Amino acid sequence: MNRIIAASMAAFITVTSALAADFGDPAKAQPIAGQICAACHGADGNSPLPMNPSLAGQHAEYLFKQLNEFKSGSRNNAVMMGMVAGLSAEDMRNLAAYYSAQKPGESAAKDKDLVAQGRKLFRGGNLATGVAACAGCHSPNGAGIPSQYPRLAGQHPEYVAAQLKAFRAGERTNDANNMMRAVAARLTDTEIAAVAEYLSGLR
């Protein structure tokens, strides 16, 4: 089973790298990544800071969309708006390609009880409160769907929880068709913590 998972991961990285190369030029992004992005997101996109997202292995299309929305202000974050202010569309495409081609780091969930609750919610939702299964959009292994839904596997639980709470409070509004705000509105703090913890251990 471990060999199958390892082979699948290797294939995912190969395909992701190929797609990233078609999207932009990772080599041109390296100076920008090193000078502007590394302090918060890590040189290879594996963020050392729990409240900042890891970008390694994220879909290039998603990264490009978020950078554009920080630049336009449709995703409101004062720090990121300042960081992208001087970037061109080509710079952002290259950065998206660069981080998409990086290998996600190893991560592990810490709270077994939260993981069990989070697994149930992620895979099956909560019928009683009308919460849809997260896996329906983000895929059963958290890899997401390129150009539609982001990769969440291995993401810092603190960051995931903060974003879900921001969607729930209406502070983050750049989700398509109000989808994430509608889902997050039905989540309790415990459910948010549980699904965030579960995601942190996915590969």
Coordinates of C-alpha atoms in Angstrom, one line a residue:
M1 CA 0.0 0.0 0.0
N2 CA 2.8 2.4 0.9
R3 CA 4.5 1.7 -2.5
I4 CA 1.2 2.5 -4.3
I5 CA 0.8 5.8 -2.3
A6 CA 4.4 6.7 -3.0
A7 CA 4.0 5.9 -6.7
S8 CA 0.9 7.9 -6.9
M9 CA 2.6 10.9 -5.2
A10 CA 5.5 10.7 -7.6
A11 CA 3.2 10.7 -10.6
F12 CA 1.2 13.6 -9.1
I13 CA 4.5 15.6 -8.7
T14 CA 5.6 14.8 -12.3
V15 CA 2.3 15.8 -13.8
T16 CA 2.1 18.9 -11.6
S17 CA 5.6 19.9 -12.7
A18 CA 4.8 19.5 -16.3
L19 CA 1.6 21.6 -16.0
A20 CA 3.5 24.3 -14.1
A21 CA 6.1 24.5 -16.9
D22 CA 3.3 25.1 -19.4
F23 CA 1.7 27.7 -17.1
G24 CA 4.8 30.0 -16.6
D25 CA 8.5 30.0 -16.2
P26 CA 9.6 28.8 -12.7
A27 CA 13.2 29.8 -13.3
K28 CA 12.2 33.5 -13.8
A29 CA 10.2 33.4 -10.5
Q30 CA 13.1 32.2 -8.3
P31 CA 14.6 35.7 -7.6
I32 CA 11.1 37.0 -6.7
A33 CA 10.4 34.0 -4.6
G34 CA 13.7 34.3 -2.7
Q35 CA 13.4 38.1 -2.2
I36 CA 9.7 38.6 -1.6
C37 CA 8.0 35.4 -0.7
A38 CA 10.5 33.1 1.2
A39 CA 10.3 34.8 4.6
C40 CA 6.6 33.9 4.9
H41 CA 6.2 30.9 2.6
G42 CA 9.6 29.2 2.7
A43 CA 12.1 29.2 -0.1
D44 CA 10.5 26.0 -1.6
G45 CA 7.0 27.0 -0.7
N46 CA 6.8 24.9 2.5
S47 CA 5.9 27.6 5.0
P48 CA 7.7 27.4 8.4
L49 CA 5.0 29.6 9.9
P50 CA 1.7 27.9 10.8
M51 CA -0.5 30.9 10.0
N52 CA 1.0 31.3 6.5
P53 CA 0.0 28.8 3.9
S54 CA 2.4 26.3 2.3
L55 CA 2.3 26.8 -1.5
A56 CA 4.4 23.9 -2.6
G57 CA 2.4 21.6 -4.9
Q58 CA -0.6 24.0 -5.1
H59 CA -2.3 24.2 -8.5
A60 CA -0.8 27.0 -10.6
E61 CA -4.2 28.1 -11.8
Y62 CA -5.3 28.6 -8.2
L63 CA -2.2 30.4 -7.1
F64 CA -2.4 32.8 -10.1
K65 CA -6.1 33.5 -9.3
Q66 CA -5.3 34.3 -5.6
L67 CA -2.4 36.6 -6.6
N68 CA -4.6 38.4 -9.0
E69 CA -7.3 38.8 -6.3
F70 CA -4.9 40.1 -3.7
K71 CA -3.7 42.6 -6.3
S72 CA -7.2 43.7 -7.2
G73 CA -8.4 43.7 -3.5
S74 CA -11.1 41.2 -4.1
R75 CA -9.2 39.0 -1.5
N76 CA -8.6 41.4 1.3
N77 CA -5.2 41.0 3.0
A78 CA -3.1 44.1 3.6
V79 CA 0.2 42.3 3.7
M80 CA -0.4 40.3 0.5
M81 CA -1.8 43.4 -1.3
G82 CA 1.5 45.1 -0.6
M83 CA 3.6 42.2 -1.7
V84 CA 1.9 41.8 -5.1
A85 CA 1.5 45.5 -5.8
G86 CA 4.6 45.6 -8.0
L87 CA 4.2 42.3 -9.7
S88 CA 3.2 42.0 -13.3
A89 CA 0.8 39.4 -14.7
E90 CA 3.8 37.5 -16.1
D91 CA 5.5 37.6 -12.7
M92 CA 2.5 36.1 -11.0
R93 CA 2.2 33.4 -13.7
N94 CA 5.8 32.5 -13.1
L95 CA 5.4 32.4 -9.4
A96 CA 2.4 30.2 -9.7
A97 CA 4.4 27.9 -11.9
Y98 CA 7.3 27.9 -9.5
Y99 CA 5.4 27.0 -6.4
S100 CA 3.2 24.5 -8.2
A101 CA 6.3 22.6 -9.2
Q102 CA 7.8 22.4 -5.7
K103 CA 7.4 19.2 -3.7
P104 CA 5.1 19.5 -0.6
G105 CA 6.9 18.8 2.7
E106 CA 6.0 16.0 5.1
S107 CA 3.4 16.7 7.7
A108 CA 1.5 14.8 10.3
A109 CA -1.7 15.4 12.3
K110 CA -1.3 15.5 16.1
D111 CA -4.7 15.0 17.7
K112 CA -6.2 11.5 16.9
D113 CA -9.6 12.4 18.2
L114 CA -9.9 15.5 16.0
V115 CA -8.6 13.5 13.1
A116 CA -11.3 10.9 13.4
Q117 CA -14.0 13.6 13.6
G118 CA -12.4 15.5 10.7
R119 CA -12.2 12.5 8.5
K120 CA -15.9 11.8 9.0
L121 CA -16.7 15.4 8.1
F122 CA -14.3 15.7 5.2
R123 CA -15.5 12.4 3.6
G124 CA -19.2 12.4 4.4
G125 CA -20.2 15.9 5.6
N126 CA -22.8 16.5 8.2
L127 CA -26.3 15.5 7.1
A128 CA -27.9 17.0 10.1
T129 CA -26.7 20.5 9.5
G130 CA -26.5 20.4 5.7
V131 CA -22.7 20.5 5.5
A132 CA -21.5 18.9 2.2
A133 CA -18.5 16.5 2.1
C134 CA -15.3 18.5 1.5
A135 CA -14.0 15.6 -0.6
G136 CA -16.6 16.3 -3.2
C137 CA -14.7 19.4 -4.3
H138 CA -11.2 18.9 -2.8
S139 CA -11.0 15.2 -3.7
P140 CA -10.7 12.3 -1.2
N141 CA -7.0 12.7 -0.7
G142 CA -7.2 16.5 -0.5
A143 CA -5.4 17.1 -3.8
G144 CA -8.1 19.3 -5.1
I145 CA -9.0 19.8 -8.8
P146 CA -6.8 22.1 -11.0
S147 CA -8.3 25.4 -12.0
Q148 CA -11.3 24.7 -9.8
Y149 CA -10.5 23.8 -6.2
P150 CA -7.2 24.1 -4.2
R151 CA -5.0 21.4 -2.9
L152 CA -5.5 21.2 0.9
A153 CA -3.5 18.1 1.8
G154 CA -0.7 18.8 4.3
Q155 CA -1.7 22.4 4.8
H156 CA -1.1 24.0 8.3
P157 CA -4.2 23.4 10.4
E158 CA -3.9 26.9 11.8
Y159 CA -4.1 28.4 8.4
V160 CA -7.0 26.2 7.3
A161 CA -9.0 27.0 10.4
A162 CA -8.3 30.7 10.0
Q163 CA -9.6 30.7 6.4
L164 CA -12.7 28.7 7.3
K165 CA -13.5 31.2 10.1
A166 CA -12.9 34.1 7.7
F167 CA -15.3 32.6 5.2
R168 CA -17.8 32.0 8.0
A169 CA -17.6 35.6 9.2
G170 CA -17.8 37.0 5.7
E171 CA -14.3 38.5 5.9
R172 CA -13.1 36.4 3.0
T173 CA -15.4 36.7 0.0
N174 CA -13.5 35.5 -3.1
D175 CA -15.1 32.1 -3.2
A176 CA -17.1 31.2 -6.4
N177 CA -20.9 31.4 -6.0
N178 CA -20.6 31.9 -2.2
M179 CA -19.8 28.2 -1.9
M180 CA -17.2 28.3 0.9
R181 CA -19.2 30.9 2.8
A182 CA -22.3 28.8 2.7
V183 CA -20.4 25.7 3.9
A184 CA -18.4 27.5 6.6
A185 CA -21.6 29.2 7.9
R186 CA -22.8 25.7 9.1
L187 CA -19.5 24.6 10.7
T188 CA -18.9 24.9 14.5
D189 CA -15.5 25.8 15.9
T190 CA -14.9 22.2 16.8
E191 CA -15.7 21.0 13.3
I192 CA -13.4 23.6 11.8
A193 CA -10.6 22.4 14.1
A194 CA -11.3 18.8 13.3
V195 CA -11.3 19.1 9.5
A196 CA -8.2 21.3 9.6
E197 CA -6.4 18.8 11.7
Y198 CA -7.4 15.9 9.4
L199 CA -6.2 17.8 6.4
S200 CA -2.8 18.4 7.9
G201 CA -2.1 14.7 7.9
L202 CA -3.2 14.0 4.3
R203 CA -0.6 13.3 1.6

